[in-house]
Short mmCIF file of C-alpha atoms in Angstrom, two decimals:
data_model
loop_
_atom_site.label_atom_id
_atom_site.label_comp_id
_atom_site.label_asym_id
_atom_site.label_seq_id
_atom_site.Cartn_x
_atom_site.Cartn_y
_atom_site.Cartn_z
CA UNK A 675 -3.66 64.89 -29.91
CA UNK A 676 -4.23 68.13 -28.53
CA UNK A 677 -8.29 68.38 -27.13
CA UNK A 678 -9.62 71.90 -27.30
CA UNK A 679 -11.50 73.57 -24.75
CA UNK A 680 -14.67 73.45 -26.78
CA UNK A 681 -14.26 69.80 -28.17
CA UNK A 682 -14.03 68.75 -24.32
CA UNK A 683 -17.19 70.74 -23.48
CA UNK A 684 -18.83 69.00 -26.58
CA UNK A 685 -17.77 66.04 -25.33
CA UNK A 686 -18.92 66.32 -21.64
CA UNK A 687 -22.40 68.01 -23.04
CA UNK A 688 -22.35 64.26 -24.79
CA UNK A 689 -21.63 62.36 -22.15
CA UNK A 690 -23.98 63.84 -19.86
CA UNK A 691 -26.79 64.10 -22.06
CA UNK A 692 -26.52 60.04 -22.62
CA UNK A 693 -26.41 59.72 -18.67
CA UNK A 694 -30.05 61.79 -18.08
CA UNK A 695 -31.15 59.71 -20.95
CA UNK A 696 -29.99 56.28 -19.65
CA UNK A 697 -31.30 57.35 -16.26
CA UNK A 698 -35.03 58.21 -17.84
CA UNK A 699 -35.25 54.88 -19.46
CA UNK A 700 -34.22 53.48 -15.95
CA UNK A 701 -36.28 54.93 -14.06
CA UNK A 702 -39.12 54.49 -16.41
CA UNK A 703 -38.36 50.97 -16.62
CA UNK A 704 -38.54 50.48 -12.74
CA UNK A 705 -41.92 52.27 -12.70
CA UNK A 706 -43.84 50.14 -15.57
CA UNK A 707 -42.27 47.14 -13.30
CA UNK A 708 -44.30 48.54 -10.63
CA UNK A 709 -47.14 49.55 -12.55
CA UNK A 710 -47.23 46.15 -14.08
CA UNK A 711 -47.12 43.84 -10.24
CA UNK A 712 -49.49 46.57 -9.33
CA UNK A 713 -52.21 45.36 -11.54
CA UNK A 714 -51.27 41.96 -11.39
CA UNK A 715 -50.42 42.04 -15.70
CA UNK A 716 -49.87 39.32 -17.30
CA UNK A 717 -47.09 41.02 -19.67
CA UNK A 718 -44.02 42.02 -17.98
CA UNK A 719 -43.58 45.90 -17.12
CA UNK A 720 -41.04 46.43 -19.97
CA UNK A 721 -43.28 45.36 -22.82
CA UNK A 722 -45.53 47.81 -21.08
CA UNK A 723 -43.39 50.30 -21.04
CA UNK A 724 -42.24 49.71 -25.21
CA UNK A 725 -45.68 50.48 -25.66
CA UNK A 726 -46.18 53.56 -24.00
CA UNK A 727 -43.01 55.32 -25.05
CA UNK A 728 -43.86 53.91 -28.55
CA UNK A 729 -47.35 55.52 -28.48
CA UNK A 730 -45.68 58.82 -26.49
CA UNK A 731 -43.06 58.88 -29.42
CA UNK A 732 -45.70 58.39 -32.31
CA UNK A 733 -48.20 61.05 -30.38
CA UNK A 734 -45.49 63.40 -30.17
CA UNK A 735 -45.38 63.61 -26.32
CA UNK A 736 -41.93 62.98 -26.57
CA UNK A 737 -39.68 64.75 -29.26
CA UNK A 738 -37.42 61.63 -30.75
CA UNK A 739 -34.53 63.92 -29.77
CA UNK A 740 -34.99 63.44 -26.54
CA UNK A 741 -34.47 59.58 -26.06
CA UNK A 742 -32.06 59.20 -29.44
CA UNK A 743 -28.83 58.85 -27.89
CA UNK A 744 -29.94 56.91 -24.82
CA UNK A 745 -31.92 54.71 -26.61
CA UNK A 746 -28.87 54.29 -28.91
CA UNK A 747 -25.92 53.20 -26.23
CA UNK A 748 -28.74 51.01 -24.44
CA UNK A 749 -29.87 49.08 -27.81
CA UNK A 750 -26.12 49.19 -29.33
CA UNK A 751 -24.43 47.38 -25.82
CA UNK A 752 -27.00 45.03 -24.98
CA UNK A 753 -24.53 42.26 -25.36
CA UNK A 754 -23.01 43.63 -22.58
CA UNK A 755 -25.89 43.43 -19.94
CA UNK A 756 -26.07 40.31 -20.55
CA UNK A 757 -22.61 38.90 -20.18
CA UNK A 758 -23.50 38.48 -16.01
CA UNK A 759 -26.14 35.93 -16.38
CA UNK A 760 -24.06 33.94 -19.38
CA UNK A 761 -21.08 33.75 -16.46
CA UNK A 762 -23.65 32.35 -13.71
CA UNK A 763 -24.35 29.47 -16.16
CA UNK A 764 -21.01 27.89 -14.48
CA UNK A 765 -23.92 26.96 -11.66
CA UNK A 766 -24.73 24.34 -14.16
CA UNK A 767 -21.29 23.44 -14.99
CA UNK A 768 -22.10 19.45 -15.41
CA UNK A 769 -25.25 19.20 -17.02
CA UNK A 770 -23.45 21.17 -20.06
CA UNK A 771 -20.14 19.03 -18.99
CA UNK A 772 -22.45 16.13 -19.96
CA UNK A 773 -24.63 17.21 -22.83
CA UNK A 774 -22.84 19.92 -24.51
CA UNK A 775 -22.04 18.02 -27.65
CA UNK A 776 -25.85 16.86 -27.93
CA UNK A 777 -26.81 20.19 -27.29
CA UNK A 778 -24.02 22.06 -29.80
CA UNK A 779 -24.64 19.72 -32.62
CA UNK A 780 -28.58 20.21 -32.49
CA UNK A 781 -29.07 23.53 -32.05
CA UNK A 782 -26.56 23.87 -35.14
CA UNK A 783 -28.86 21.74 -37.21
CA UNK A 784 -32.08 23.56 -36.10
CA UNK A 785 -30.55 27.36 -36.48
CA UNK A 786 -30.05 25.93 -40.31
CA UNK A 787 -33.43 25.37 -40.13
CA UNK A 788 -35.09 28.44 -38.76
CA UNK A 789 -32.83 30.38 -40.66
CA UNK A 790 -33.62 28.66 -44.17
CA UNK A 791 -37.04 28.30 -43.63
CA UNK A 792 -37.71 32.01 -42.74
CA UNK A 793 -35.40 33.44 -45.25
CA UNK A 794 -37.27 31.12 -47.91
CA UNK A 795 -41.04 32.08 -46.94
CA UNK A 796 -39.83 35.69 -46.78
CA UNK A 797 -38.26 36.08 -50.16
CA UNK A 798 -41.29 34.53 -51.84
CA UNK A 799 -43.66 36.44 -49.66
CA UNK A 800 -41.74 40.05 -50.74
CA UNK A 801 -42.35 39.26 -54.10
CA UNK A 802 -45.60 38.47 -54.25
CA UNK A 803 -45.77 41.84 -51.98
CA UNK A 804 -44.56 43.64 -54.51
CA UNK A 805 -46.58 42.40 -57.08
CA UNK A 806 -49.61 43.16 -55.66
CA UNK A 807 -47.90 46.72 -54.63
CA UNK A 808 -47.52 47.04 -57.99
CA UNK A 809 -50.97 46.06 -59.14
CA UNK A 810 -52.35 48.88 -56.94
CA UNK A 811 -50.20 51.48 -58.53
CA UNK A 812 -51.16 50.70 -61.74
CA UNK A 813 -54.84 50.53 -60.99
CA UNK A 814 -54.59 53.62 -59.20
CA UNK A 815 -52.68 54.78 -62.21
CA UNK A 816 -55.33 54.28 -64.54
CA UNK A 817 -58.41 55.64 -62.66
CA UNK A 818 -56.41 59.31 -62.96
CA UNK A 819 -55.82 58.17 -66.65
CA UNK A 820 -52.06 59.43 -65.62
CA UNK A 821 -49.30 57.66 -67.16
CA UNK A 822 -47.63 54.84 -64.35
CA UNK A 823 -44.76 56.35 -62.78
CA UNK A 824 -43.17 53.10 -60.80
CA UNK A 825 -40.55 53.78 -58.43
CA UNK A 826 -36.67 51.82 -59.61
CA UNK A 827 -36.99 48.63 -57.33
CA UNK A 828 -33.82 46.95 -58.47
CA UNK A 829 -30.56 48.00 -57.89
CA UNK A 830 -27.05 46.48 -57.89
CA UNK A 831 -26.99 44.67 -55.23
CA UNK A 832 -30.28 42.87 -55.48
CA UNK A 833 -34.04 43.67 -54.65
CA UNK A 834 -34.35 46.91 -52.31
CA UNK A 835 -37.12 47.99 -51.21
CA UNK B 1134 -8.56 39.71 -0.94
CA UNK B 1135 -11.28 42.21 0.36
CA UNK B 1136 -14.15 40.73 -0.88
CA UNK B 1137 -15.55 44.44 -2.26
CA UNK B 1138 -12.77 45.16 -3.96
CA UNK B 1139 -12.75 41.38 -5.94
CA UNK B 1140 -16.26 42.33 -7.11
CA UNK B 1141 -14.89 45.96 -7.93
CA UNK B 1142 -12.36 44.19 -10.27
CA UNK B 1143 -14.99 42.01 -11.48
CA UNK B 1144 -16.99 44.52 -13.02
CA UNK B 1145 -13.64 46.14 -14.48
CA UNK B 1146 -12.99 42.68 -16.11
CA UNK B 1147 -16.68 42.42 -17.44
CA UNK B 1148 -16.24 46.02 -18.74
CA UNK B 1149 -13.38 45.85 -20.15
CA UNK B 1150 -13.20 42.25 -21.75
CA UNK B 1151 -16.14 44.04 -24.01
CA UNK B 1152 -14.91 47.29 -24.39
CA UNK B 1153 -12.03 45.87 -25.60
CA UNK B 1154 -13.06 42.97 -27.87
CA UNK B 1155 -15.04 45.74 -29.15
CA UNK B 1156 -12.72 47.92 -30.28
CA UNK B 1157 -10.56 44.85 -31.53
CA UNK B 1158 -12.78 44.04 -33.44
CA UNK B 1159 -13.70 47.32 -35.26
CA UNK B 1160 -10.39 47.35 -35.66
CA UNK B 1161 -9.71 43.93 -37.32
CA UNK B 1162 -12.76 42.37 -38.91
CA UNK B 1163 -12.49 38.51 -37.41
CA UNK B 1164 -15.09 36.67 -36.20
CA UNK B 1165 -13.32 35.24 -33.09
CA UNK B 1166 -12.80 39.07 -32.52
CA UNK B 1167 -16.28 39.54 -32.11
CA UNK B 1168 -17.60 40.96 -28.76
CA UNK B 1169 -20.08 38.37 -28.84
CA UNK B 1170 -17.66 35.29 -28.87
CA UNK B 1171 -14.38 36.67 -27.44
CA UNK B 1172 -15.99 39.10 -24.31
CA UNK B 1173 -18.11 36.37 -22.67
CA UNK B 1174 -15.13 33.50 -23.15
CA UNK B 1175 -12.71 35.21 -21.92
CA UNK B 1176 -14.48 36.37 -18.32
CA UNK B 1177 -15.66 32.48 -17.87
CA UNK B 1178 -12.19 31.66 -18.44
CA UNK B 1179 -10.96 33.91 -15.82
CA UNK B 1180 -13.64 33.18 -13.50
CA UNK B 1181 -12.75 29.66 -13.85
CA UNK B 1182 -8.68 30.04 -13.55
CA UNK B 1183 -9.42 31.89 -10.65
CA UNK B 1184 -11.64 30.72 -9.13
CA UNK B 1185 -13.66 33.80 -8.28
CA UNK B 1186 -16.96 33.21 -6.14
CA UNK B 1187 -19.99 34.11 -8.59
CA UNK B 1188 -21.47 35.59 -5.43
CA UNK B 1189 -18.53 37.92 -5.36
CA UNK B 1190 -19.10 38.35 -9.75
CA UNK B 1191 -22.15 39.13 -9.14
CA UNK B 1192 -22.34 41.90 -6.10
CA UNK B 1193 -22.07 44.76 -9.00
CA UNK B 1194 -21.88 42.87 -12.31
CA UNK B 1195 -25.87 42.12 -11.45
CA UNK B 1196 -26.71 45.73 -12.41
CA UNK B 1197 -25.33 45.48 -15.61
CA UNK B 1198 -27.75 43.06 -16.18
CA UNK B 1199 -30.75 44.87 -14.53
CA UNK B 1200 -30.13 47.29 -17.24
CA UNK B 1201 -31.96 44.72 -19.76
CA UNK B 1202 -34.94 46.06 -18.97
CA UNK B 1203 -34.50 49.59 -20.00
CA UNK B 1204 -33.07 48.61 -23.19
CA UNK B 1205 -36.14 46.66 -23.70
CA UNK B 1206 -37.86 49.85 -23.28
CA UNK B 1207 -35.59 51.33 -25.72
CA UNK B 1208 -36.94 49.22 -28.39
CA UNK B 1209 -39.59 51.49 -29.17
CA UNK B 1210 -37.17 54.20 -30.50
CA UNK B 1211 -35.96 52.19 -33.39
CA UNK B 1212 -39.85 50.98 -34.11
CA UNK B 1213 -40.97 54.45 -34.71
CA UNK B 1214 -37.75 56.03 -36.16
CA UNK B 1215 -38.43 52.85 -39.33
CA UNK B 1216 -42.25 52.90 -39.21
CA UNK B 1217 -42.35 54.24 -43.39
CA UNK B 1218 -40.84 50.64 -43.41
CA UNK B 1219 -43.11 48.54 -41.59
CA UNK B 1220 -46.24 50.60 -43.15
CA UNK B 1221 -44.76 49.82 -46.53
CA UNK B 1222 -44.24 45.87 -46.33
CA UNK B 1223 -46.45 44.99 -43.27
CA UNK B 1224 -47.52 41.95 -44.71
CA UNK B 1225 -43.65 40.74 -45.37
CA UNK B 1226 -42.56 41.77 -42.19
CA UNK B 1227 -45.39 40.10 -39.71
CA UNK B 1228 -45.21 36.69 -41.31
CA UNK B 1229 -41.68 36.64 -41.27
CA UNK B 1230 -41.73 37.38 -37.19
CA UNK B 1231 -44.54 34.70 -37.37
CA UNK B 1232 -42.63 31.54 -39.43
CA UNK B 1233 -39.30 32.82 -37.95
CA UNK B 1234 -41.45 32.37 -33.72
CA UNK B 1235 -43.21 28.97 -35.02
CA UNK B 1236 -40.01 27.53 -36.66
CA UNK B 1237 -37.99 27.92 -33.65
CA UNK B 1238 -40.22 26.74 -31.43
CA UNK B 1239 -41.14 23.73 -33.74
CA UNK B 1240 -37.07 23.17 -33.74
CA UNK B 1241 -36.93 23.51 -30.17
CA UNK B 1242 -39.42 21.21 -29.43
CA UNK B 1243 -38.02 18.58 -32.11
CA UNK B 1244 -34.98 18.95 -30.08
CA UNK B 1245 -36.90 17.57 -26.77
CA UNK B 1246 -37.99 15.08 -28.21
CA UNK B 1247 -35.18 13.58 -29.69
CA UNK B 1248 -32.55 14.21 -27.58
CA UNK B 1249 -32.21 13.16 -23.77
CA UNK B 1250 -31.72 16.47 -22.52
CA UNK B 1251 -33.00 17.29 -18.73
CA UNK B 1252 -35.92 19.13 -18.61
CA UNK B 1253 -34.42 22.35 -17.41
CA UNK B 1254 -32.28 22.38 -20.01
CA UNK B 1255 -34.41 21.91 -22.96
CA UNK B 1256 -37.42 24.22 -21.72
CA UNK B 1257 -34.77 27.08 -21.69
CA UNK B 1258 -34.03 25.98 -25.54
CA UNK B 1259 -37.71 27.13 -26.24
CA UNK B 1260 -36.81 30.60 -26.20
CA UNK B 1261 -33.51 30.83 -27.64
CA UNK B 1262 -34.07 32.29 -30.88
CA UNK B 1263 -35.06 35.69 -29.27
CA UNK B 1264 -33.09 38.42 -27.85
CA UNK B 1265 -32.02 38.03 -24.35
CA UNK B 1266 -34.34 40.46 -22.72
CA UNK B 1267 -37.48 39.32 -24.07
CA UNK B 1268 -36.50 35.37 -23.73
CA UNK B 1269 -35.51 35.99 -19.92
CA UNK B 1270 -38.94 37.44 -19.39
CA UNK B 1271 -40.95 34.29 -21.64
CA UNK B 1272 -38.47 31.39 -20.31
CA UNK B 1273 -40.40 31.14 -17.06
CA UNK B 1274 -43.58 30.50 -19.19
CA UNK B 1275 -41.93 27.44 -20.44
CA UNK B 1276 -40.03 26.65 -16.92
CA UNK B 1277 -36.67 27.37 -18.18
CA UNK B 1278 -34.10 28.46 -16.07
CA UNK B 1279 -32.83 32.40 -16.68
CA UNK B 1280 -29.25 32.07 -16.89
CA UNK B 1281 -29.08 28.42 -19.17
CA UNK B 1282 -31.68 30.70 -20.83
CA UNK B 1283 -28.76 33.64 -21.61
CA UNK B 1284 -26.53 31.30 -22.98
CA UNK B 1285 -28.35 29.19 -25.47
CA UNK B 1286 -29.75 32.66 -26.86
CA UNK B 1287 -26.34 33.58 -26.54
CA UNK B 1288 -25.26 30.48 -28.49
CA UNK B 1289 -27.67 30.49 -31.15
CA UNK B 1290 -26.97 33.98 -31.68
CA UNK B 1291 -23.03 33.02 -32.41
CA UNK B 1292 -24.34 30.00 -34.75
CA UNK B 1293 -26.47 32.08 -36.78
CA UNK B 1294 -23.59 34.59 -37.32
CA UNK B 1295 -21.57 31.89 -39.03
CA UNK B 1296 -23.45 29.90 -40.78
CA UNK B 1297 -25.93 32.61 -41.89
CA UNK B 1298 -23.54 33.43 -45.34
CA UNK B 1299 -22.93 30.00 -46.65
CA UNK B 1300 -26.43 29.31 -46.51
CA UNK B 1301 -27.72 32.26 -48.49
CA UNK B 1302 -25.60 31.55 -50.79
CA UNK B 1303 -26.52 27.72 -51.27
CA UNK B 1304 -29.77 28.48 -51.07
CA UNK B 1305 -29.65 31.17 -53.43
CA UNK B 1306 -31.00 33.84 -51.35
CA UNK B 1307 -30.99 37.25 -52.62
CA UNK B 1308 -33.02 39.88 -51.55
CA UNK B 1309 -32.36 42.17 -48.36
CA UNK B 1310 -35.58 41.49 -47.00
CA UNK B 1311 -35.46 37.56 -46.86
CA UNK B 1312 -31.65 38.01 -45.54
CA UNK B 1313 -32.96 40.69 -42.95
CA UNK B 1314 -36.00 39.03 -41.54
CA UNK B 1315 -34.24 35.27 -41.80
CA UNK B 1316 -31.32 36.87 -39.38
CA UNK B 1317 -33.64 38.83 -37.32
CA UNK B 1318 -36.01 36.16 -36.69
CA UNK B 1319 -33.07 33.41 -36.31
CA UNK B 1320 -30.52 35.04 -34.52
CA UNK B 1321 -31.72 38.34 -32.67
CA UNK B 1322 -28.94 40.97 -32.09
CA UNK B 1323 -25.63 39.33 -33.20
CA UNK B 1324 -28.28 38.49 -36.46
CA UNK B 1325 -28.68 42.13 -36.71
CA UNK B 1326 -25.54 42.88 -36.16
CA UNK B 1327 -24.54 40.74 -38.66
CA UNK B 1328 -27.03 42.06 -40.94
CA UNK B 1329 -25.81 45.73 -41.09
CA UNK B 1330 -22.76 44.17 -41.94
CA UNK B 1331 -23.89 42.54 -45.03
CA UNK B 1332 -26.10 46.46 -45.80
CA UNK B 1333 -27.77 48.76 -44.37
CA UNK B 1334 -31.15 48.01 -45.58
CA UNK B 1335 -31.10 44.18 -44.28
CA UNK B 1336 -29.63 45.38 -40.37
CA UNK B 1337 -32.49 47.94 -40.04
CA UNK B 1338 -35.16 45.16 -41.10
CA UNK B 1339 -33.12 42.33 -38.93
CA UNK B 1340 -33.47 44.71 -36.14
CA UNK B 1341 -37.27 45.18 -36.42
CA UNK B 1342 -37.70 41.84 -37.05
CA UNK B 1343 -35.34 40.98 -33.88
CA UNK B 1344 -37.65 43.35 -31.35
CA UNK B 1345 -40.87 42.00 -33.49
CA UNK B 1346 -40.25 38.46 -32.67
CA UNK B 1347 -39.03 38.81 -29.31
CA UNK B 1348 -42.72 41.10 -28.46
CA UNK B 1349 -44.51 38.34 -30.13
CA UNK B 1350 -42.70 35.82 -28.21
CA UNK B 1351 -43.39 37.32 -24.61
CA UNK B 1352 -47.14 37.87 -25.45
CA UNK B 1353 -47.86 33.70 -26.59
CA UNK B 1354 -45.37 32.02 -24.41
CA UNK B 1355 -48.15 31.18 -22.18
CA UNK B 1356 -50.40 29.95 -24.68
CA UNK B 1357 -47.24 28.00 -26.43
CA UNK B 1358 -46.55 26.78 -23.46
CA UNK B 1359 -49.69 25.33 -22.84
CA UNK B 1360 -50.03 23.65 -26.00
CA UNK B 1361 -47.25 22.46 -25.62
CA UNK B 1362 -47.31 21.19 -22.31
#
């Protein structure tokens, strides 16, 4: 397939754009590391640093624009970065020799668990959510003596939101 | 071999082993396709056939994995991008991070207690049901050990992939929400992956409930830890 002039440009403009991003979260990541052994925190520098680009993002400080498609390749391959430290588990090569069974067959069970569990309390939390949601709108409804216009909250598929 | 150019081709292999389980599995839709399972198995494999130093894996590979920091960083875009969504069920959302934390700990700790495990292996269980770059920075609270750390998260992660769908369906669970935060909470990234395979809706919520927990879990691991210790 023939590439364009243009097309490549685009593509380059991309590529490069992603890199200064990836680089900005880098380097902002190495300085809330040292801003966080600087005042001796107890949280670790990149929890620091969620917060302050969170509360730059939400004050506007920084357009979303600018951190999209970084933020984007570093969220999206995150499995990657963290292939290295799965492969250095082969320091440990017999204590999983000898308990990986043990350890397989009960961390099966208590994923079931975890998973059930939350997904239970959850769906009987978001209804009663909604309820109450619900509740409001009509109260509010009927202080402004306007008729109750309730948003569709059912669709094919199940409960959306 | 020159030793630079061994760890040269190691960080080719890393690359493309998930590059290209990637795109394989875009391509065909199998779970033993996914980047999660097939990427990590098949470097170990080679590593062990081999029989590659890990000092000599990890001369470059290592910055790969210095990268988890940033993309913890990166967490904030997605918070503020879906924040009409966490104004609009806050109360949902928080105690599902909070029963999805407190039942994997509970499980974890279970797990200690009834299984002979040695203690560095079972400490790094604590954290296992949160993504990898908050449970390498809370592990140490609970004296795990970083790496066993990445591959129980990396485990459970797997495990809640498969048997997430069966269970929903035995336990008759319907709504996006429950299946979003239940993922999320359960099994971090490869949950939300799986999520915004099952809609679009229950990835975005598995994904705020993934970066939720994992917050949550780095600011009490001391105080867990303590209690439990």
């Amino acid at each position: 397939m023939p590439l364009s002039f243009s097309a490549i440009q685009s593509k380059l403009c991309k590529l490069f754009l992603l890199l200064a991003q990836v680089s900005f979260f880098c380097l902002f990541a190495y300085s809330c590391q040292q801003l966080a052994s600087w005042l001796h925190s107890p949280l670790p520098g990149s929890v620091i640093g969620l917060a302050i680009l969170l509360l730059l993002l939400c004050g506007k400080v920084i357009p979303e624009k600018a951190v999209n498609s970084g933020a984007a390749w570093l969220i999206g391959d995150l499995l990657l970065f963290f292939i290295p430290p799965v492969v250095a588990v082969l320091k440990y090569e017999d204590i999983l020799e000898q308990y990986g069974v043990t350890l397989i067959s009960s961390m099966l069970a208590a994923s079931c668990l975890v998973l059930l569990g939350t997904a239970f309390t959850v769906d009987r939390l978001f209804n009663f959510e909604r309820k109450l949601k619900l509740q409001k709108q009509r109260k509010h409804a009927q202080l402004l003596r306007a008729p109750v216009k309730i948003a569709p909250t059912h669709t094919a598929s199940g409960v959306s939101l | 071999m020159n030793l630079t150019l061994l760890a040269l081709l190691c960080l080719a292999l890393t690359l493309g082993c998930y590059y290209g389980s990637k795109a394989l599995y875009r391509r065909k839709q199998r779970v033993w396709f996914a980047p999660i399972l097939l990427a990590p198995l098949a470097i170990l494999v080679t590593v062990v056939i081999l029989k590659i130093p890990l000092a000599s894996y990890f001369q470059y590979t290592h910055w790969l994995a210095a990268l988890l920091a940033p993309a913890t960083i990166a967490f904030a875009v997605p918070i503020y991008r879906e924040r009409q969504l966490i104004k609009q069920y806050p109360i949902t959302l928080s105690v599902g991070v909070i029963v999805g934390l407190l039942l994997g700990l509970a499980t974890s700790w279970l797990l200690m207690q009834l299984t002979t495990m040695p203690t560095e292996l079972s400490n790094s269980l604590m954290v296992r049901s949160v993504s990898t770059p908050f449970a390498i920075e809370a592990t140490g609270a609970f004296g795990g050990i970083p790496e066993l750390t990445a591959m129980l998260v990396l485990l459970t992660g797997i495990m809640g992939m498969l048997i997430c769908e069966p269970l929903f369906k035995v336990a008759k669970i319907r709504s996006a929400v429950a299946k979003g935060v239940a993922l999320g909470a359960s099994a971090h990234g490869a949950g939300a992956a799986k999520a915004s395979e099952i809609g679009r809706q229950e990835g975005v919520i598995a994904s705020l409930t993934m970066i939720f927990t994992g917050i949550a879990m780095v600011l009490m691991a001391p105080l867990f830890a303590s209690v439990i210790g």
